């Protein structure tokens, strides 16, 4: 049985907050907060898969909360839905400019909110699965917004700079990014569904696929270039990840290019 996703609900209207929490409680693990400042405090100590926030709140409103979240590398990957009684096009544009993933007007249908939450979470899973199984996909494709895409490209750049170093690991990456190891681990896992070490290995294998298509190196040479202990180890990893041996992949790409 899959663990329930963790949702953070933010609204200063107690009755509405309790109503939404009760409606979602069967399918999700729910945490509630009465304003943006409290929500940020919770984010510093707990992990959430998605946030639903009202716009009009004391101390810190939903727009500012959204902006703070999307500007923070540790939280920017979390999908955020804004709820508001403002139905003007200007307010919708404002919410999207701050990085909101969806914008729902009050009064809203609970069924619509549930569908929007499920859609955001489901789409993430589908995109990640495609990225993991397809050696030719681009890493930024799994990013749901600009901040995520920039983070993933930065991670890929760092890994690419250490492709031939078999000792490169999550601790080195965390030092380069000036992030704690747990924060980096959680961030990468949420964005890619992979651990940092798995993402390092996958990036190496995707670079291998690129080199195989170019046909400039033999399999054992690619293995050496990418820091694998042996060609056998490299081939085994490639087969496990993509369902084809390096040679089979190369032959398939050659046939595809001629078709």
Tab-separated table of C-alpha atoms in Angstrom:
chain	number	residue	atom	x	y	z
A	1	UNK	CA	0.000	0.000	0.000
A	2	UNK	CA	1.422	3.388	-1.018
A	3	UNK	CA	1.957	5.995	1.678
A	4	UNK	CA	-0.405	8.944	1.589
A	5	UNK	CA	0.942	12.186	0.148
A	6	UNK	CA	1.465	14.943	2.724
A	7	UNK	CA	-0.599	18.087	2.116
A	8	UNK	CA	-0.295	21.453	3.849
A	9	UNK	CA	-3.522	23.502	3.957
A	10	UNK	CA	-3.188	27.224	4.735
A	11	UNK	CA	-6.216	29.415	5.502
A	12	UNK	CA	-7.157	31.836	8.300
A	13	UNK	CA	-10.832	30.848	8.005
A	14	UNK	CA	-11.052	28.065	10.600
A	15	UNK	CA	-14.336	26.544	9.438
A	16	UNK	CA	-13.259	26.415	5.782
A	17	UNK	CA	-9.864	25.004	6.761
A	18	UNK	CA	-11.518	22.239	8.782
A	19	UNK	CA	-13.993	21.535	5.955
A	20	UNK	CA	-11.228	21.132	3.344
A	21	UNK	CA	-9.108	19.049	5.725
A	22	UNK	CA	-12.022	16.749	6.505
A	23	UNK	CA	-12.809	16.325	2.807
A	24	UNK	CA	-9.199	15.403	1.925
A	25	UNK	CA	-8.303	13.466	5.046
A	26	UNK	CA	-9.259	10.050	3.667
A	27	UNK	CA	-6.817	10.247	0.761
A	28	UNK	CA	-4.004	12.413	2.145
A	29	UNK	CA	-2.021	13.134	5.286
A	30	UNK	CA	-3.175	16.627	6.273
A	31	UNK	CA	-1.419	19.426	8.174
A	32	UNK	CA	-3.103	22.820	8.630
A	33	UNK	CA	-1.855	26.370	9.181
A	34	UNK	CA	-3.668	29.679	9.659
A	35	UNK	CA	-1.329	31.981	7.677
A	36	UNK	CA	1.714	32.102	5.447
A	37	UNK	CA	4.213	32.772	8.207
A	38	UNK	CA	3.131	29.691	10.147
A	39	UNK	CA	3.265	27.687	6.918
A	40	UNK	CA	6.883	28.697	6.295
A	41	UNK	CA	7.778	27.665	9.835
A	42	UNK	CA	6.234	24.239	9.195
A	43	UNK	CA	8.142	23.899	5.921
A	44	UNK	CA	11.430	24.331	7.757
A	45	UNK	CA	10.768	21.238	9.870
A	46	UNK	CA	8.375	19.029	7.859
A	47	UNK	CA	8.118	17.759	4.283
A	48	UNK	CA	5.014	18.281	2.114
A	49	UNK	CA	4.078	16.950	-1.337
A	50	UNK	CA	1.651	19.770	-2.128
A	51	UNK	CA	0.335	23.010	-0.595
A	52	UNK	CA	-3.154	24.516	-0.834
A	53	UNK	CA	-3.295	28.125	0.341
A	54	UNK	CA	-5.834	30.904	0.603
A	55	UNK	CA	-4.718	34.301	-0.748
A	56	UNK	CA	-6.193	36.740	1.779
A	57	UNK	CA	-4.597	36.044	5.204
A	58	UNK	CA	-3.071	38.094	8.032
A	59	UNK	CA	0.699	38.369	8.678
A	60	UNK	CA	1.608	36.803	5.326
A	61	UNK	CA	-0.858	36.338	2.468
A	62	UNK	CA	-0.913	33.565	-0.110
A	63	UNK	CA	0.885	35.580	-2.803
A	64	UNK	CA	3.856	36.261	-0.540
A	65	UNK	CA	3.873	32.670	0.710
A	66	UNK	CA	3.897	31.436	-2.882
A	67	UNK	CA	6.733	33.789	-3.783
A	68	UNK	CA	8.803	32.769	-0.751
A	69	UNK	CA	8.327	29.077	-1.530
A	70	UNK	CA	9.139	29.327	-5.228
A	71	UNK	CA	12.262	31.420	-4.562
A	72	UNK	CA	13.651	28.917	-2.035
A	73	UNK	CA	15.649	26.095	-3.627
A	74	UNK	CA	14.641	23.737	-0.809
A	75	UNK	CA	10.868	24.230	-1.340
A	76	UNK	CA	10.415	25.426	-4.934
A	77	UNK	CA	9.553	21.943	-6.217
A	78	UNK	CA	6.374	21.712	-4.091
A	79	UNK	CA	3.185	22.243	-6.164
A	80	UNK	CA	1.060	25.077	-4.774
A	81	UNK	CA	-2.624	25.750	-5.379
A	82	UNK	CA	-3.990	29.210	-4.541
A	83	UNK	CA	-7.613	29.669	-3.408
A	84	UNK	CA	-9.172	33.107	-3.640
A	85	UNK	CA	-12.437	35.000	-3.726
A	86	UNK	CA	-10.819	37.436	-6.163
A	87	UNK	CA	-12.003	36.418	-9.607
A	88	UNK	CA	-10.366	39.164	-11.665
A	89	UNK	CA	-7.967	38.230	-14.427
A	90	UNK	CA	-5.364	40.491	-12.803
A	91	UNK	CA	-5.358	38.480	-9.576
A	92	UNK	CA	-5.061	35.226	-11.531
A	93	UNK	CA	-2.104	36.592	-13.468
A	94	UNK	CA	-0.539	37.788	-10.220
A	95	UNK	CA	-0.845	34.327	-8.678
A	96	UNK	CA	0.719	32.643	-11.699
A	97	UNK	CA	3.506	35.221	-11.819
A	98	UNK	CA	4.390	34.321	-8.240
A	99	UNK	CA	4.723	30.705	-9.379
A	100	UNK	CA	1.402	29.139	-8.355
A	101	UNK	CA	0.793	25.815	-10.104
A	102	UNK	CA	-2.986	26.270	-10.099
A	103	UNK	CA	-5.506	28.975	-9.191
A	104	UNK	CA	-9.010	28.134	-7.937
A	105	UNK	CA	-11.761	30.675	-7.329
A	106	UNK	CA	-14.012	30.626	-4.268
A	107	UNK	CA	-16.602	29.299	-3.892
A	108	UNK	CA	-15.223	26.110	-5.353
A	109	UNK	CA	-16.343	22.529	-5.699
A	110	UNK	CA	-14.528	20.166	-3.289
A	111	UNK	CA	-14.541	17.597	-6.106
A	112	UNK	CA	-12.742	20.071	-8.369
A	113	UNK	CA	-10.099	20.752	-5.727
A	114	UNK	CA	-9.565	17.002	-5.232
A	115	UNK	CA	-9.235	16.545	-8.999
A	116	UNK	CA	-6.723	19.396	-9.259
A	117	UNK	CA	-4.608	17.979	-6.420
A	118	UNK	CA	-4.675	14.480	-7.894
A	119	UNK	CA	-3.776	15.825	-11.340
A	120	UNK	CA	-0.736	17.757	-10.123
A	121	UNK	CA	0.587	14.790	-8.157
A	122	UNK	CA	-0.154	12.291	-10.945
A	123	UNK	CA	1.453	14.379	-13.681
A	124	UNK	CA	4.674	14.512	-11.698
A	125	UNK	CA	4.808	10.731	-11.507
A	126	UNK	CA	4.183	10.261	-15.246
A	127	UNK	CA	6.855	12.753	-16.300
A	128	UNK	CA	9.412	11.258	-13.912
A	129	UNK	CA	8.740	7.724	-15.151
A	130	UNK	CA	9.260	8.818	-18.753
A	131	UNK	CA	12.520	10.576	-17.876
A	132	UNK	CA	13.907	7.604	-15.957
A	133	UNK	CA	13.138	5.064	-18.714
A	134	UNK	CA	14.049	7.164	-21.771
A	135	UNK	CA	17.821	7.778	-22.212
A	136	UNK	CA	17.193	10.540	-24.761
A	137	UNK	CA	14.871	12.715	-22.654
A	138	UNK	CA	16.126	15.992	-21.183
A	139	UNK	CA	16.533	16.383	-17.436
A	140	UNK	CA	14.650	19.695	-17.330
A	141	UNK	CA	11.549	17.939	-18.681
A	142	UNK	CA	10.765	16.613	-15.218
A	143	UNK	CA	10.745	20.121	-13.756
A	144	UNK	CA	7.229	21.426	-13.180
A	145	UNK	CA	8.253	25.080	-13.168
A	146	UNK	CA	11.207	27.314	-13.999
A	147	UNK	CA	12.836	27.076	-10.573
A	148	UNK	CA	12.742	23.272	-10.683
A	149	UNK	CA	14.158	23.224	-14.200
A	150	UNK	CA	16.987	25.546	-13.199
A	151	UNK	CA	17.748	23.382	-10.159
A	152	UNK	CA	17.859	20.203	-12.259
A	153	UNK	CA	20.085	21.794	-14.878
A	154	UNK	CA	22.445	22.948	-12.108
A	155	UNK	CA	22.549	19.419	-10.682
A	156	UNK	CA	23.246	17.988	-14.137
A	157	UNK	CA	26.020	20.539	-14.716
A	158	UNK	CA	27.711	19.578	-11.449
A	159	UNK	CA	27.462	15.856	-12.192
A	160	UNK	CA	28.774	16.352	-15.738
A	161	UNK	CA	31.818	18.128	-14.343
A	162	UNK	CA	32.611	15.007	-12.269
A	163	UNK	CA	31.642	12.251	-14.693
A	164	UNK	CA	35.048	10.580	-14.614
A	165	UNK	CA	35.296	10.659	-10.809
A	166	UNK	CA	33.982	7.384	-9.308
A	167	UNK	CA	34.253	8.924	-5.818
A	168	UNK	CA	31.846	11.764	-6.576
A	169	UNK	CA	28.802	11.447	-4.302
A	170	UNK	CA	25.967	13.316	-2.604
A	171	UNK	CA	28.241	14.793	0.077
A	172	UNK	CA	30.434	16.455	-2.557
A	173	UNK	CA	27.356	17.708	-4.378
A	174	UNK	CA	25.859	19.125	-1.175
A	175	UNK	CA	29.116	20.976	-0.439
A	176	UNK	CA	29.154	22.507	-3.925
A	177	UNK	CA	25.522	23.654	-3.556
A	178	UNK	CA	26.030	24.807	0.048
A	179	UNK	CA	23.062	22.678	1.142
A	180	UNK	CA	22.776	20.142	3.911
A	181	UNK	CA	22.890	16.512	2.822
A	182	UNK	CA	19.323	15.740	4.077
A	183	UNK	CA	17.889	18.816	2.329
A	184	UNK	CA	19.603	17.965	-0.953
A	185	UNK	CA	18.568	14.316	-0.701
A	186	UNK	CA	14.919	15.237	-0.100
A	187	UNK	CA	14.902	17.880	-2.851
A	188	UNK	CA	16.359	15.572	-5.509
A	189	UNK	CA	14.101	12.705	-4.469
A	190	UNK	CA	10.945	14.801	-4.713
A	191	UNK	CA	11.830	16.344	-8.068
A	192	UNK	CA	13.148	13.187	-9.746
A	193	UNK	CA	11.902	10.228	-7.656
A	194	UNK	CA	15.574	9.236	-7.393
A	195	UNK	CA	18.165	9.386	-4.667
A	196	UNK	CA	21.152	11.666	-5.424
A	197	UNK	CA	23.388	8.648	-6.076
A	198	UNK	CA	20.792	7.164	-8.428
A	199	UNK	CA	20.586	10.493	-10.271
A	200	UNK	CA	24.387	10.593	-10.560
A	201	UNK	CA	24.369	7.092	-12.042
A	202	UNK	CA	21.474	7.895	-14.391
A	203	UNK	CA	23.225	11.056	-15.628
A	204	UNK	CA	26.332	8.990	-16.388
A	205	UNK	CA	24.242	6.431	-18.275
A	206	UNK	CA	22.430	9.109	-20.270
A	207	UNK	CA	25.796	10.596	-21.248
A	208	UNK	CA	26.843	7.077	-22.247
A	209	UNK	CA	23.791	6.831	-24.517
A	210	UNK	CA	24.821	10.087	-26.172
A	211	UNK	CA	28.359	8.788	-26.746
A	212	UNK	CA	27.067	5.463	-28.064
A	213	UNK	CA	25.000	7.259	-30.705
A	214	UNK	CA	28.039	9.292	-31.782
A	215	UNK	CA	30.039	6.044	-32.303
A	216	UNK	CA	33.335	7.734	-31.508
A	217	UNK	CA	34.248	5.378	-28.653
A	218	UNK	CA	34.073	1.671	-27.941
A	219	UNK	CA	32.003	0.451	-25.000
A	220	UNK	CA	35.026	-0.080	-22.737
A	221	UNK	CA	36.308	3.419	-23.594
A	222	UNK	CA	32.964	4.971	-22.631
A	223	UNK	CA	33.077	2.974	-19.400
A	224	UNK	CA	36.483	4.484	-18.578
A	225	UNK	CA	35.433	7.998	-19.555
A	226	UNK	CA	32.451	7.859	-17.193
A	227	UNK	CA	34.257	6.513	-14.150
A	228	UNK	CA	32.947	2.927	-14.073
A	229	UNK	CA	35.148	0.267	-12.514
A	230	UNK	CA	34.788	-1.995	-15.554
A	231	UNK	CA	33.004	-2.325	-18.885
A	232	UNK	CA	31.004	-5.205	-17.401
A	233	UNK	CA	29.790	-3.030	-14.517
A	234	UNK	CA	28.857	-0.268	-16.970
A	235	UNK	CA	27.003	-2.637	-19.324
A	236	UNK	CA	25.105	-4.223	-16.448
A	237	UNK	CA	23.964	-0.814	-15.170
A	238	UNK	CA	22.942	0.325	-18.651
A	239	UNK	CA	20.921	-2.853	-19.233
A	240	UNK	CA	19.196	-2.555	-15.865
A	241	UNK	CA	18.263	1.097	-16.413
A	242	UNK	CA	17.121	1.087	-20.040
A	243	UNK	CA	16.320	-2.570	-20.790
A	244	UNK	CA	19.013	-2.849	-23.471
A	245	UNK	CA	22.728	-3.517	-23.460
A	246	UNK	CA	24.920	-0.657	-24.754
A	247	UNK	CA	25.475	-2.555	-28.019
A	248	UNK	CA	21.756	-3.289	-28.455
A	249	UNK	CA	20.947	0.374	-27.825
A	250	UNK	CA	23.569	1.487	-30.342
A	251	UNK	CA	22.280	-0.934	-32.978
A	252	UNK	CA	18.677	0.140	-32.387
A	253	UNK	CA	19.579	3.833	-32.760
A	254	UNK	CA	21.518	3.081	-35.959
A	255	UNK	CA	18.536	1.216	-37.429
A	256	UNK	CA	16.208	4.039	-36.383
A	257	UNK	CA	18.360	6.650	-38.109
A	258	UNK	CA	18.265	4.640	-41.364
A	259	UNK	CA	14.501	4.087	-41.311
